[in-house]
Amino acid sequence: TAKKSTALIQANFSALNFRTFLYGMAGIYAVQAAIKGIMAPSIAFESQLAQVSTQLNKSAMTSMPLYRAQLENMSKAYGQSAESLTAAFYDILSSVIEPTKAIGLLDIANKAAVAGITDVATAESAIVTVMKSYGMEAEKAASISDVLFASVLRGRITFEQLAGGMGVVTSSAAQAGLKFEELAALISVTTRAGLSPDMALIAIANLLSKFVKSSDEAKTTAKSLGFELNTATLRAGGLADVMRGLSKATAEQVNIM
């Protein structure tokens, strides 16, 4: 019966030093937890490496031990976890960037992450987003990183805020014909003028979209302000004329545009 079973268990426990028993069990669980804590990052790293291998062709697979060593060295050098670096490496490779260039790009993203007080995934994503939007090669990664930091220094925006907003504006900017350096400068100016980073990025994206497609009335209004509302204007470096014109615009003219 249940009563007899309970009595038997109590009798057996009474025969033991119950406190010693519990301490022993606690020790076992502590050791198990410690082992799991040590092994978890290694397991995650191996899992990420397996994902990376899916992005490599047969020739590139022969360099897998080298990539592994480079990722581990970066982890020690930049204080980022090996698994987070490997995940970022996978993202770069999935953007159809060849492995040897991807490793170099990852190194630049690491430096940007450390200087910008953010994680490598955020820095890598910002650089790759700019590259893809403007059709740039991986060799431009360092230059892109420098421009991003210049925008942060001159504006009122953190690197993480800027990086997180690149997807909002770079596509519109590239389509409108605005150079990346000019886009970064525009972000600096608008945030320094008092707009919050989120609001500035949205406003810039909306403005630039007008140069790609706009109404006849909007084009006429722009012309009265001293600039043409088309991509040729920005491709010719006419951003200064646009800014001067908009500074004179009335609320009604802004609404039309």
PDB file of C-alpha atoms in Angstrom:
ATOM      1  CA  THR A   1       0.000   0.000   0.000  1.00  0.00           C
ATOM      2  CA  ALA A   2       0.954   3.645  -0.257  1.00  0.00           C
ATOM      3  CA  LYS A   3       1.356   3.854   3.511  1.00  0.00           C
ATOM      4  CA  LYS A   4       3.798   0.911   3.584  1.00  0.00           C
ATOM      5  CA  SER A   5       5.766   2.350   0.640  1.00  0.00           C
ATOM      6  CA  THR A   6       6.099   5.694   2.396  1.00  0.00           C
ATOM      7  CA  ALA A   7       7.257   3.995   5.579  1.00  0.00           C
ATOM      8  CA  LEU A   8       9.853   1.959   3.637  1.00  0.00           C
ATOM      9  CA  ILE A   9      11.253   5.045   1.904  1.00  0.00           C
ATOM     10  CA  GLN A  10      11.464   6.926   5.191  1.00  0.00           C
ATOM     11  CA  ALA A  11      13.243   3.996   6.809  1.00  0.00           C
ATOM     12  CA  ASN A  12      15.812   3.849   3.986  1.00  0.00           C
ATOM     13  CA  PHE A  13      16.428   7.574   4.154  1.00  0.00           C
ATOM     14  CA  SER A  14      16.821   7.319   7.901  1.00  0.00           C
ATOM     15  CA  ALA A  15      19.584   4.779   7.347  1.00  0.00           C
ATOM     16  CA  LEU A  16      21.500   7.344   5.289  1.00  0.00           C
ATOM     17  CA  ASN A  17      22.976  10.650   6.248  1.00  0.00           C
ATOM     18  CA  PHE A  18      20.277  12.520   4.336  1.00  0.00           C
ATOM     19  CA  ARG A  19      22.133  15.827   4.384  1.00  0.00           C
ATOM     20  CA  THR A  20      25.289  14.218   2.985  1.00  0.00           C
ATOM     21  CA  PHE A  21      23.150  12.564   0.333  1.00  0.00           C
ATOM     22  CA  LEU A  22      21.636  15.891  -0.749  1.00  0.00           C
ATOM     23  CA  TYR A  23      25.014  17.635  -0.810  1.00  0.00           C
ATOM     24  CA  GLY A  24      26.362  14.812  -2.941  1.00  0.00           C
ATOM     25  CA  MET A  25      23.512  15.116  -5.407  1.00  0.00           C
ATOM     26  CA  ALA A  26      23.932  18.899  -5.523  1.00  0.00           C
ATOM     27  CA  GLY A  27      27.592  18.400  -6.284  1.00  0.00           C
ATOM     28  CA  ILE A  28      26.784  16.023  -9.138  1.00  0.00           C
ATOM     29  CA  TYR A  29      24.320  18.500 -10.654  1.00  0.00           C
ATOM     30  CA  ALA A  30      26.832  21.338 -10.263  1.00  0.00           C
ATOM     31  CA  VAL A  31      29.446  19.329 -12.144  1.00  0.00           C
ATOM     32  CA  GLN A  32      26.924  18.455 -14.848  1.00  0.00           C
ATOM     33  CA  ALA A  33      25.901  22.116 -15.195  1.00  0.00           C
ATOM     34  CA  ALA A  34      29.533  23.173 -15.397  1.00  0.00           C
ATOM     35  CA  ILE A  35      30.243  20.603 -18.109  1.00  0.00           C
ATOM     36  CA  LYS A  36      27.203  21.742 -20.077  1.00  0.00           C
ATOM     37  CA  GLY A  37      28.305  25.375 -19.675  1.00  0.00           C
ATOM     38  CA  ILE A  38      31.746  24.551 -21.028  1.00  0.00           C
ATOM     39  CA  MET A  39      30.475  22.400 -23.878  1.00  0.00           C
ATOM     40  CA  ALA A  40      27.549  24.596 -25.030  1.00  0.00           C
ATOM     41  CA  PRO A  41      29.671  27.252 -26.815  1.00  0.00           C
ATOM     42  CA  SER A  42      31.727  24.533 -28.492  1.00  0.00           C
ATOM     43  CA  ILE A  43      28.591  22.737 -29.674  1.00  0.00           C
ATOM     44  CA  ALA A  44      27.130  26.018 -30.975  1.00  0.00           C
ATOM     45  CA  PHE A  45      30.418  26.772 -32.791  1.00  0.00           C
ATOM     46  CA  GLU A  46      30.426  23.351 -34.459  1.00  0.00           C
ATOM     47  CA  SER A  47      26.795  23.816 -35.466  1.00  0.00           C
ATOM     48  CA  GLN A  48      27.556  27.197 -37.036  1.00  0.00           C
ATOM     49  CA  LEU A  49      30.576  25.762 -38.861  1.00  0.00           C
ATOM     50  CA  ALA A  50      28.337  23.057 -40.308  1.00  0.00           C
ATOM     51  CA  GLN A  51      26.042  25.801 -41.635  1.00  0.00           C
ATOM     52  CA  VAL A  52      29.007  27.658 -43.120  1.00  0.00           C
ATOM     53  CA  SER A  53      30.017  24.506 -44.995  1.00  0.00           C
ATOM     54  CA  THR A  54      26.685  24.586 -46.852  1.00  0.00           C
ATOM     55  CA  GLN A  55      27.769  27.894 -48.439  1.00  0.00           C
ATOM     56  CA  LEU A  56      31.109  26.547 -49.707  1.00  0.00           C
ATOM     57  CA  ASN A  57      31.838  24.752 -52.952  1.00  0.00           C
ATOM     58  CA  LYS A  58      34.092  21.708 -53.131  1.00  0.00           C
ATOM     59  CA  SER A  59      37.214  23.791 -53.719  1.00  0.00           C
ATOM     60  CA  ALA A  60      36.514  26.184 -50.835  1.00  0.00           C
ATOM     61  CA  MET A  61      35.790  23.281 -48.463  1.00  0.00           C
ATOM     62  CA  THR A  62      39.497  22.407 -48.477  1.00  0.00           C
ATOM     63  CA  SER A  63      40.130  25.727 -46.677  1.00  0.00           C
ATOM     64  CA  MET A  64      37.612  24.991 -43.912  1.00  0.00           C
ATOM     65  CA  PRO A  65      40.336  24.281 -41.284  1.00  0.00           C
ATOM     66  CA  LEU A  66      41.891  27.655 -42.140  1.00  0.00           C
ATOM     67  CA  TYR A  67      38.571  29.479 -41.767  1.00  0.00           C
ATOM     68  CA  ARG A  68      38.000  27.740 -38.453  1.00  0.00           C
ATOM     69  CA  ALA A  69      41.400  28.877 -37.168  1.00  0.00           C
ATOM     70  CA  GLN A  70      40.809  32.440 -38.390  1.00  0.00           C
ATOM     71  CA  LEU A  71      37.429  32.596 -36.658  1.00  0.00           C
ATOM     72  CA  GLU A  72      38.924  31.320 -33.405  1.00  0.00           C
ATOM     73  CA  ASN A  73      41.749  33.885 -33.637  1.00  0.00           C
ATOM     74  CA  MET A  74      39.239  36.697 -34.272  1.00  0.00           C
ATOM     75  CA  SER A  75      37.261  35.576 -31.247  1.00  0.00           C
ATOM     76  CA  LYS A  76      40.331  35.985 -29.049  1.00  0.00           C
ATOM     77  CA  ALA A  77      41.405  39.250 -30.670  1.00  0.00           C
ATOM     78  CA  TYR A  78      38.044  41.055 -30.593  1.00  0.00           C
ATOM     79  CA  GLY A  79      36.310  39.487 -27.616  1.00  0.00           C
ATOM     80  CA  GLN A  80      33.398  38.205 -29.723  1.00  0.00           C
ATOM     81  CA  SER A  81      32.157  34.639 -29.293  1.00  0.00           C
ATOM     82  CA  ALA A  82      33.301  32.156 -31.927  1.00  0.00           C
ATOM     83  CA  GLU A  83      29.704  31.162 -32.656  1.00  0.00           C
ATOM     84  CA  SER A  84      28.580  34.789 -33.232  1.00  0.00           C
ATOM     85  CA  LEU A  85      31.519  35.336 -35.589  1.00  0.00           C
ATOM     86  CA  THR A  86      30.710  32.149 -37.459  1.00  0.00           C
ATOM     87  CA  ALA A  87      27.063  33.197 -37.776  1.00  0.00           C
ATOM     88  CA  ALA A  88      28.177  36.564 -39.205  1.00  0.00           C
ATOM     89  CA  PHE A  89      30.564  34.751 -41.572  1.00  0.00           C
ATOM     90  CA  TYR A  90      27.640  32.620 -42.751  1.00  0.00           C
ATOM     91  CA  ASP A  91      25.538  35.748 -43.393  1.00  0.00           C
ATOM     92  CA  ILE A  92      28.331  37.287 -45.462  1.00  0.00           C
ATOM     93  CA  LEU A  93      28.764  34.106 -47.493  1.00  0.00           C
ATOM     94  CA  SER A  94      25.015  33.887 -48.070  1.00  0.00           C
ATOM     95  CA  SER A  95      25.245  37.331 -49.685  1.00  0.00           C
ATOM     96  CA  VAL A  96      27.250  35.604 -52.445  1.00  0.00           C
ATOM     97  CA  ILE A  97      30.619  36.990 -51.363  1.00  0.00           C
ATOM     98  CA  GLU A  98      33.512  34.630 -51.986  1.00  0.00           C
ATOM     99  CA  PRO A  99      35.037  33.055 -48.839  1.00  0.00           C
ATOM    100  CA  THR A 100      38.482  34.683 -48.962  1.00  0.00           C
ATOM    101  CA  LYS A 101      36.904  38.136 -49.264  1.00  0.00           C
ATOM    102  CA  ALA A 102      34.237  37.262 -46.696  1.00  0.00           C
ATOM    103  CA  ILE A 103      36.875  36.620 -44.029  1.00  0.00           C
ATOM    104  CA  GLY A 104      38.462  40.008 -44.730  1.00  0.00           C
ATOM    105  CA  LEU A 105      35.060  41.693 -44.565  1.00  0.00           C
ATOM    106  CA  LEU A 106      34.354  39.953 -41.258  1.00  0.00           C
ATOM    107  CA  ASP A 107      37.603  41.325 -39.838  1.00  0.00           C
ATOM    108  CA  ILE A 108      36.546  44.864 -40.820  1.00  0.00           C
ATOM    109  CA  ALA A 109      33.105  44.287 -39.287  1.00  0.00           C
ATOM    110  CA  ASN A 110      34.788  43.172 -36.062  1.00  0.00           C
ATOM    111  CA  LYS A 111      36.800  46.381 -35.869  1.00  0.00           C
ATOM    112  CA  ALA A 112      33.655  48.397 -36.557  1.00  0.00           C
ATOM    113  CA  ALA A 113      31.756  46.486 -33.857  1.00  0.00           C
ATOM    114  CA  VAL A 114      34.440  47.140 -31.242  1.00  0.00           C
ATOM    115  CA  ALA A 115      34.774  50.842 -32.122  1.00  0.00           C
ATOM    116  CA  GLY A 116      31.018  51.316 -32.429  1.00  0.00           C
ATOM    117  CA  ILE A 117      30.240  49.437 -29.201  1.00  0.00           C
ATOM    118  CA  THR A 118      27.917  46.997 -30.939  1.00  0.00           C
ATOM    119  CA  ASP A 119      27.941  43.351 -31.985  1.00  0.00           C
ATOM    120  CA  VAL A 120      29.591  41.975 -35.091  1.00  0.00           C
ATOM    121  CA  ALA A 121      26.261  40.933 -36.653  1.00  0.00           C
ATOM    122  CA  THR A 122      25.011  44.543 -36.608  1.00  0.00           C
ATOM    123  CA  ALA A 123      28.237  45.925 -38.075  1.00  0.00           C
ATOM    124  CA  GLU A 124      28.445  43.209 -40.730  1.00  0.00           C
ATOM    125  CA  SER A 125      24.820  43.709 -41.731  1.00  0.00           C
ATOM    126  CA  ALA A 126      25.283  47.472 -42.183  1.00  0.00           C
ATOM    127  CA  ILE A 127      28.358  47.065 -44.386  1.00  0.00           C
ATOM    128  CA  VAL A 128      26.826  44.314 -46.516  1.00  0.00           C
ATOM    129  CA  THR A 129      23.561  46.270 -46.895  1.00  0.00           C
ATOM    130  CA  VAL A 130      25.446  49.263 -48.306  1.00  0.00           C
ATOM    131  CA  MET A 131      27.493  47.018 -50.590  1.00  0.00           C
ATOM    132  CA  LYS A 132      24.399  45.305 -51.974  1.00  0.00           C
ATOM    133  CA  SER A 133      22.373  48.492 -52.394  1.00  0.00           C
ATOM    134  CA  TYR A 134      25.149  50.279 -54.284  1.00  0.00           C
ATOM    135  CA  GLY A 135      26.573  47.268 -56.099  1.00  0.00           C
ATOM    136  CA  MET A 136      29.961  47.629 -54.423  1.00  0.00           C
ATOM    137  CA  GLU A 137      32.628  44.958 -54.140  1.00  0.00           C
ATOM    138  CA  ALA A 138      33.945  43.548 -50.856  1.00  0.00           C
ATOM    139  CA  GLU A 139      37.117  45.608 -51.305  1.00  0.00           C
ATOM    140  CA  LYS A 140      35.035  48.697 -50.434  1.00  0.00           C
ATOM    141  CA  ALA A 141      34.128  47.364 -46.968  1.00  0.00           C
ATOM    142  CA  ALA A 142      36.772  49.381 -45.100  1.00  0.00           C
ATOM    143  CA  SER A 143      35.767  52.576 -46.913  1.00  0.00           C
ATOM    144  CA  ILE A 144      32.086  51.937 -46.104  1.00  0.00           C
ATOM    145  CA  SER A 145      32.944  51.440 -42.431  1.00  0.00           C
ATOM    146  CA  ASP A 146      34.907  54.712 -42.390  1.00  0.00           C
ATOM    147  CA  VAL A 147      32.007  56.647 -43.927  1.00  0.00           C
ATOM    148  CA  LEU A 148      29.568  55.182 -41.391  1.00  0.00           C
ATOM    149  CA  PHE A 149      31.794  56.291 -38.527  1.00  0.00           C
ATOM    150  CA  ALA A 150      32.214  59.774 -40.005  1.00  0.00           C
ATOM    151  CA  SER A 151      28.412  60.081 -40.067  1.00  0.00           C
ATOM    152  CA  VAL A 152      28.235  59.077 -36.401  1.00  0.00           C
ATOM    153  CA  LEU A 153      30.923  61.576 -35.383  1.00  0.00           C
ATOM    154  CA  ARG A 154      29.287  64.472 -37.240  1.00  0.00           C
ATOM    155  CA  GLY A 155      25.676  63.718 -36.397  1.00  0.00           C
ATOM    156  CA  ARG A 156      23.630  62.832 -33.334  1.00  0.00           C
ATOM    157  CA  ILE A 157      23.271  59.121 -33.899  1.00  0.00           C
ATOM    158  CA  THR A 158      25.003  56.018 -32.539  1.00  0.00           C
ATOM    159  CA  PHE A 159      26.695  53.472 -34.761  1.00  0.00           C
ATOM    160  CA  GLU A 160      24.106  50.885 -33.768  1.00  0.00           C
ATOM    161  CA  GLN A 161      21.220  53.228 -34.682  1.00  0.00           C
ATOM    162  CA  LEU A 162      22.842  54.074 -37.999  1.00  0.00           C
ATOM    163  CA  ALA A 163      23.640  50.458 -38.802  1.00  0.00           C
ATOM    164  CA  GLY A 164      20.119  49.373 -37.929  1.00  0.00           C
ATOM    165  CA  GLY A 165      18.652  51.992 -40.273  1.00  0.00           C
ATOM    166  CA  MET A 166      20.768  51.309 -43.344  1.00  0.00           C
ATOM    167  CA  GLY A 167      18.144  49.008 -44.793  1.00  0.00           C
ATOM    168  CA  VAL A 168      15.607  51.846 -44.608  1.00  0.00           C
ATOM    169  CA  VAL A 169      17.540  54.359 -46.712  1.00  0.00           C
ATOM    170  CA  THR A 170      20.271  52.767 -48.828  1.00  0.00           C
ATOM    171  CA  SER A 171      17.959  51.198 -51.394  1.00  0.00           C
ATOM    172  CA  SER A 172      16.079  54.485 -51.922  1.00  0.00           C
ATOM    173  CA  ALA A 173      19.342  56.451 -52.047  1.00  0.00           C
ATOM    174  CA  ALA A 174      20.935  54.165 -54.623  1.00  0.00           C
ATOM    175  CA  GLN A 175      17.825  54.219 -56.831  1.00  0.00           C
ATOM    176  CA  ALA A 176      17.630  58.005 -56.578  1.00  0.00           C
ATOM    177  CA  GLY A 177      21.257  58.362 -57.637  1.00  0.00           C
ATOM    178  CA  LEU A 178      22.564  59.734 -54.331  1.00  0.00           C
ATOM    179  CA  LYS A 179      26.131  58.733 -53.530  1.00  0.00           C
ATOM    180  CA  PHE A 180      26.669  56.831 -50.296  1.00  0.00           C
ATOM    181  CA  GLU A 181      29.000  59.517 -48.940  1.00  0.00           C
ATOM    182  CA  GLU A 182      26.302  62.151 -49.551  1.00  0.00           C
ATOM    183  CA  LEU A 183      23.682  59.951 -47.906  1.00  0.00           C
ATOM    184  CA  ALA A 184      25.853  59.601 -44.812  1.00  0.00           C
ATOM    185  CA  ALA A 185      26.401  63.368 -44.726  1.00  0.00           C
ATOM    186  CA  LEU A 186      22.653  63.974 -45.069  1.00  0.00           C
ATOM    187  CA  ILE A 187      21.982  61.675 -42.108  1.00  0.00           C
ATOM    188  CA  SER A 188      24.535  63.609 -40.040  1.00  0.00           C
ATOM    189  CA  VAL A 189      22.982  66.973 -40.913  1.00  0.00           C
ATOM    190  CA  THR A 190      19.386  65.939 -40.230  1.00  0.00           C
ATOM    191  CA  THR A 191      20.134  64.272 -36.888  1.00  0.00           C
ATOM    192  CA  ARG A 192      22.296  67.200 -35.799  1.00  0.00           C
ATOM    193  CA  ALA A 193      19.417  69.520 -36.677  1.00  0.00           C
ATOM    194  CA  GLY A 194      17.275  67.814 -34.042  1.00  0.00           C
ATOM    195  CA  LEU A 195      15.441  64.962 -35.766  1.00  0.00           C
ATOM    196  CA  SER A 196      15.616  61.632 -33.938  1.00  0.00           C
ATOM    197  CA  PRO A 197      17.612  58.971 -35.806  1.00  0.00           C
ATOM    198  CA  ASP A 198      14.501  56.921 -36.661  1.00  0.00           C
ATOM    199  CA  MET A 199      12.592  59.973 -37.884  1.00  0.00           C
ATOM    200  CA  ALA A 200      15.575  61.259 -39.873  1.00  0.00           C
ATOM    201  CA  LEU A 201      16.081  57.953 -41.677  1.00  0.00           C
ATOM    202  CA  ILE A 202      12.394  57.659 -42.580  1.00  0.00           C
ATOM    203  CA  ALA A 203      12.222  61.298 -43.738  1.00  0.00           C
ATOM    204  CA  ILE A 204      15.309  60.886 -45.924  1.00  0.00           C
ATOM    205  CA  ALA A 205      13.968  57.663 -47.458  1.00  0.00           C
ATOM    206  CA  ASN A 206      10.649  59.358 -48.241  1.00  0.00           C
ATOM    207  CA  LEU A 207      12.363  62.400 -49.770  1.00  0.00           C
ATOM    208  CA  LEU A 208      14.646  60.304 -51.966  1.00  0.00           C
ATOM    209  CA  SER A 209      11.753  58.186 -53.211  1.00  0.00           C
ATOM    210  CA  LYS A 210      10.306  61.384 -54.751  1.00  0.00           C
ATOM    211  CA  PHE A 211      13.311  61.611 -57.075  1.00  0.00           C
ATOM    212  CA  VAL A 212      12.481  58.164 -58.438  1.00  0.00           C
ATOM    213  CA  LYS A 213       8.740  58.657 -58.844  1.00  0.00           C
ATOM    214  CA  SER A 214       6.660  61.781 -58.273  1.00  0.00           C
ATOM    215  CA  SER A 215       3.626  63.662 -59.609  1.00  0.00           C
ATOM    216  CA  ASP A 216       3.789  66.421 -62.218  1.00  0.00           C
ATOM    217  CA  GLU A 217       2.678  68.895 -59.579  1.00  0.00           C
ATOM    218  CA  ALA A 218       5.556  67.859 -57.316  1.00  0.00           C
ATOM    219  CA  LYS A 219       8.012  68.257 -60.200  1.00  0.00           C
ATOM    220  CA  THR A 220       6.683  71.730 -60.972  1.00  0.00           C
ATOM    221  CA  THR A 221       6.972  72.718 -57.327  1.00  0.00           C
ATOM    222  CA  ALA A 222      10.560  71.462 -57.160  1.00  0.00           C
ATOM    223  CA  LYS A 223      11.453  73.413 -60.283  1.00  0.00           C
ATOM    224  CA  SER A 224      10.096  76.590 -58.691  1.00  0.00           C
ATOM    225  CA  LEU A 225      12.452  75.936 -55.772  1.00  0.00           C
ATOM    226  CA  GLY A 226      15.467  75.663 -58.059  1.00  0.00           C
ATOM    227  CA  PHE A 227      15.969  71.961 -58.732  1.00  0.00           C
ATOM    228  CA  GLU A 228      14.639  69.138 -60.900  1.00  0.00           C
ATOM    229  CA  LEU A 229      12.859  66.318 -59.105  1.00  0.00           C
ATOM    230  CA  ASN A 230      14.555  63.395 -60.903  1.00  0.00           C
ATOM    231  CA  THR A 231      17.470  61.023 -60.467  1.00  0.00           C
ATOM    232  CA  ALA A 232      19.653  63.015 -62.860  1.00  0.00           C
ATOM    233  CA  THR A 233      19.754  65.830 -60.293  1.00  0.00           C
ATOM    234  CA  LEU A 234      21.288  63.680 -57.580  1.00  0.00           C
ATOM    235  CA  ARG A 235      23.532  61.741 -59.941  1.00  0.00           C
ATOM    236  CA  ALA A 236      25.016  65.060 -61.044  1.00  0.00           C
ATOM    237  CA  GLY A 237      25.795  65.941 -57.435  1.00  0.00           C
ATOM    238  CA  GLY A 238      22.931  68.382 -57.019  1.00  0.00           C
ATOM    239  CA  LEU A 239      22.195  67.597 -53.379  1.00  0.00           C
ATOM    240  CA  ALA A 240      23.339  71.065 -52.288  1.00  0.00           C
ATOM    241  CA  ASP A 241      20.852  72.704 -54.688  1.00  0.00           C
ATOM    242  CA  VAL A 242      18.109  70.444 -53.360  1.00  0.00           C
ATOM    243  CA  MET A 243      18.901  71.375 -49.755  1.00  0.00           C
ATOM    244  CA  ARG A 244      18.937  75.090 -50.588  1.00  0.00           C
ATOM    245  CA  GLY A 245      15.626  74.801 -52.403  1.00  0.00           C
ATOM    246  CA  LEU A 246      13.943  72.866 -49.621  1.00  0.00           C
ATOM    247  CA  SER A 247      15.115  75.385 -47.029  1.00  0.00           C
ATOM    248  CA  LYS A 248      12.988  78.018 -48.826  1.00  0.00           C
ATOM    249  CA  ALA A 249       9.931  75.788 -49.273  1.00  0.00           C
ATOM    250  CA  THR A 250       6.632  76.687 -47.642  1.00  0.00           C
ATOM    251  CA  ALA A 251       4.572  74.148 -45.726  1.00  0.00           C
ATOM    252  CA  GLU A 252       2.193  73.952 -48.691  1.00  0.00           C
ATOM    253  CA  GLN A 253       5.053  73.255 -51.124  1.00  0.00           C
ATOM    254  CA  VAL A 254       6.422  70.553 -48.835  1.00  0.00           C
ATOM    255  CA  ASN A 255       2.990  68.909 -48.707  1.00  0.00           C
ATOM    256  CA  ILE A 256       2.747  68.926 -52.501  1.00  0.00           C
ATOM    257  CA  MET A 257       6.110  67.221 -52.792  1.00  0.00           C
TER     258      MET A 257
END
